[in-house]
Coordinates of C-alpha atoms in Angstrom, one line a residue:
M1 CA 38.6 8.3 -9.5
N2 CA 38.4 9.6 -13.0
C3 CA 35.6 7.6 -14.6
N4 CA 34.9 8.9 -18.1
H5 CA 32.0 6.5 -18.8
E6 CA 28.4 7.7 -18.6
C7 CA 27.0 4.2 -17.9
N8 CA 25.1 2.1 -15.4
I9 CA 27.3 -1.0 -15.8
C10 CA 29.7 -0.2 -13.1
A11 CA 27.6 2.0 -10.9
S12 CA 29.1 1.2 -7.6
S13 CA 32.7 1.4 -8.8
C14 CA 32.2 4.8 -10.5
N15 CA 30.7 6.4 -7.4
A16 CA 33.0 8.5 -5.2
S17 CA 33.5 7.9 -1.5
C18 CA 32.5 10.3 1.3
P19 CA 35.5 12.4 2.4
I20 CA 34.6 11.8 6.1
C21 CA 33.3 8.2 6.4
N22 CA 34.6 6.7 3.2
K23 CA 31.2 5.1 2.4
T24 CA 30.2 5.0 -1.3
G25 CA 28.2 8.1 -2.3
L26 CA 25.1 8.0 -4.5
L27 CA 25.2 10.2 -7.6
V28 CA 22.6 12.9 -7.6
K29 CA 21.6 15.6 -10.0
T30 CA 23.7 18.7 -9.5
E31 CA 20.6 20.9 -9.8
A32 CA 19.1 19.2 -6.7
A33 CA 22.2 20.0 -4.6
L34 CA 22.4 23.5 -5.9
N35 CA 18.8 24.1 -4.8
L36 CA 19.0 22.4 -1.4
V37 CA 22.1 23.7 0.3
N38 CA 22.0 27.1 2.0
N39 CA 25.3 28.3 0.5
N40 CA 26.0 26.6 -2.7
N41 CA 29.0 28.8 -3.8
Y42 CA 31.4 25.9 -3.5
I43 CA 29.6 23.4 -5.7
D44 CA 31.4 23.0 -9.0
K45 CA 28.6 22.9 -11.6
N46 CA 30.8 21.0 -14.0
K47 CA 31.5 18.1 -11.6
K48 CA 29.3 15.2 -10.4
V49 CA 27.6 15.6 -7.0
Y50 CA 27.2 12.7 -4.6
I51 CA 25.2 12.3 -1.4
C52 CA 26.6 10.3 1.5
Q53 CA 24.4 7.3 2.1
N54 CA 25.7 6.7 5.6
K55 CA 22.9 7.7 8.0
K56 CA 25.4 8.2 10.9
C57 CA 27.6 10.5 8.9
N58 CA 26.9 14.2 9.0
V59 CA 28.0 14.8 5.4
T60 CA 25.2 15.2 2.8
Y61 CA 26.6 16.4 -0.5
F62 CA 30.2 16.2 -1.7
Q63 CA 32.2 16.2 -5.0
E64 CA 35.4 14.4 -5.9
E65 CA 38.5 16.6 -5.5
N66 CA 36.5 19.4 -3.9
P67 CA 37.6 20.0 -0.3
K68 CA 34.2 21.6 0.5
Y69 CA 31.4 19.3 1.5
Y70 CA 28.0 20.0 2.9
T71 CA 26.6 18.8 6.2
K72 CA 23.0 18.2 7.5
E73 CA 23.1 21.6 9.1
E74 CA 23.8 23.3 5.8
M75 CA 20.7 21.8 4.1
K76 CA 17.4 23.7 3.5
V77 CA 15.5 20.4 4.2
P78 CA 16.1 17.4 6.4
V79 CA 17.6 14.4 4.6
W80 CA 15.1 11.7 5.3
F81 CA 17.6 8.8 5.9
K82 CA 19.8 10.8 8.1
E83 CA 17.1 12.0 10.5
T84 CA 15.4 10.5 13.5
Y85 CA 12.0 8.9 13.1
S86 CA 9.9 12.0 14.0
K87 CA 11.8 14.0 11.3
Y88 CA 11.7 11.3 8.6
M89 CA 10.2 13.1 5.6
V90 CA 8.7 10.8 3.0
C91 CA 7.4 13.3 0.4
Y92 CA 9.1 16.7 0.0
C93 CA 6.6 18.1 -2.4
Y94 CA 3.7 17.7 0.0
E95 CA 5.9 17.9 3.2
I96 CA 4.6 14.5 4.4
Y97 CA 6.4 12.9 7.3
I98 CA 6.3 9.2 8.3
N99 CA 4.1 10.0 11.3
D100 CA 1.5 11.6 8.9
I101 CA 1.2 8.3 6.9
V102 CA 1.2 6.2 10.1
N103 CA -1.7 8.3 11.5
I104 CA -3.7 8.2 8.3
I105 CA -3.4 4.5 8.0
K106 CA -4.0 3.8 11.7
N107 CA -7.3 5.8 11.5
D108 CA -8.4 4.3 8.2
N109 CA -11.3 1.8 8.6
S110 CA -11.7 0.9 4.9
D111 CA -11.1 -2.7 3.8
S112 CA -8.7 -1.7 1.0
I113 CA -5.0 -0.9 1.3
L114 CA -4.4 2.8 0.9
T115 CA -2.1 3.9 -2.0
K116 CA 0.1 7.0 -2.3
E117 CA -2.7 8.7 -4.2
D118 CA -5.2 8.0 -1.4
I119 CA -2.9 9.5 1.2
L120 CA -2.1 12.6 -1.0
K121 CA -5.8 13.4 -0.9
H122 CA -5.3 14.3 2.8
F123 CA -2.8 17.1 2.0
T124 CA -2.9 20.4 0.2
K125 CA -0.6 20.3 -2.7
K126 CA 2.5 22.4 -2.2
H127 CA 4.5 21.8 -5.4
K128 CA 5.4 18.8 -7.6
D129 CA 9.1 19.4 -8.2
C130 CA 11.1 16.5 -6.9
L131 CA 14.3 17.6 -8.7
H132 CA 14.4 20.7 -6.6
H133 CA 12.9 19.6 -3.3
N134 CA 14.0 16.0 -2.7
P135 CA 17.7 15.6 -1.7
L136 CA 18.1 12.7 -4.0
G137 CA 16.6 14.7 -6.9
E138 CA 14.1 12.0 -7.7
D139 CA 10.5 11.2 -6.9
C140 CA 9.4 9.6 -3.6
D141 CA 7.5 6.6 -5.0
K142 CA 9.8 4.0 -3.5
T143 CA 10.1 5.8 -0.2
F144 CA 6.4 6.3 -0.1
K145 CA 5.7 2.6 -0.8
N146 CA 8.0 1.6 2.0
A147 CA 6.4 4.1 4.4
I148 CA 2.9 2.7 3.6
E149 CA 4.1 -0.8 4.3
F150 CA 5.7 0.4 7.5
A151 CA 2.5 2.1 8.6
Y152 CA 0.5 -1.1 8.0
H153 CA 2.9 -3.1 10.1
Q154 CA 2.5 -0.4 12.8
K155 CA -1.3 -0.6 12.5
K156 CA -1.3 -4.4 12.7
G157 CA 1.0 -4.3 15.8
W158 CA -1.2 -1.6 17.4
F159 CA -4.4 -3.5 16.6
Y160 CA -3.2 -6.8 18.1
E161 CA -1.9 -5.0 21.2
Y162 CA -5.2 -3.3 21.5
L163 CA -7.1 -6.7 21.2
A164 CA -4.8 -8.3 23.8
W165 CA -5.4 -5.4 26.2
R166 CA -9.2 -5.7 25.9
K167 CA -9.2 -9.4 26.9

């Protein structure tokens, strides 16, 4: 596909397909891919880079008309949506996993709902550089929000199981 338009109008039709599973890739910043693969010698800096969104596919980054693609094993960090639950990283800058958020929320006794900022207070800041540390090359706000909602669902389920067990 040779799309010459830099637009958001036809986002899904302009994206390339994974060379292995044929699922539509998500356009990512080339700089993110260059920083996160172990051997980036085959990434063409002048071509768009995509990440395969299929969690069952082993491919992470690929480019159109480039026979070299990168797999999970060639990454410096785990790709959150391609990992098992225990390796599901939510925030790459703070190295926060889903279990970290679940544990913080499960042990929180306050009446208010915790926010990303509340949870970040539990961690020593590593680096705030999403472009170079997150495989999508973007911030983790949406992923973090989803992780917090998931943790509260877990807490609610755990709490009701606990109450039923005590009766």
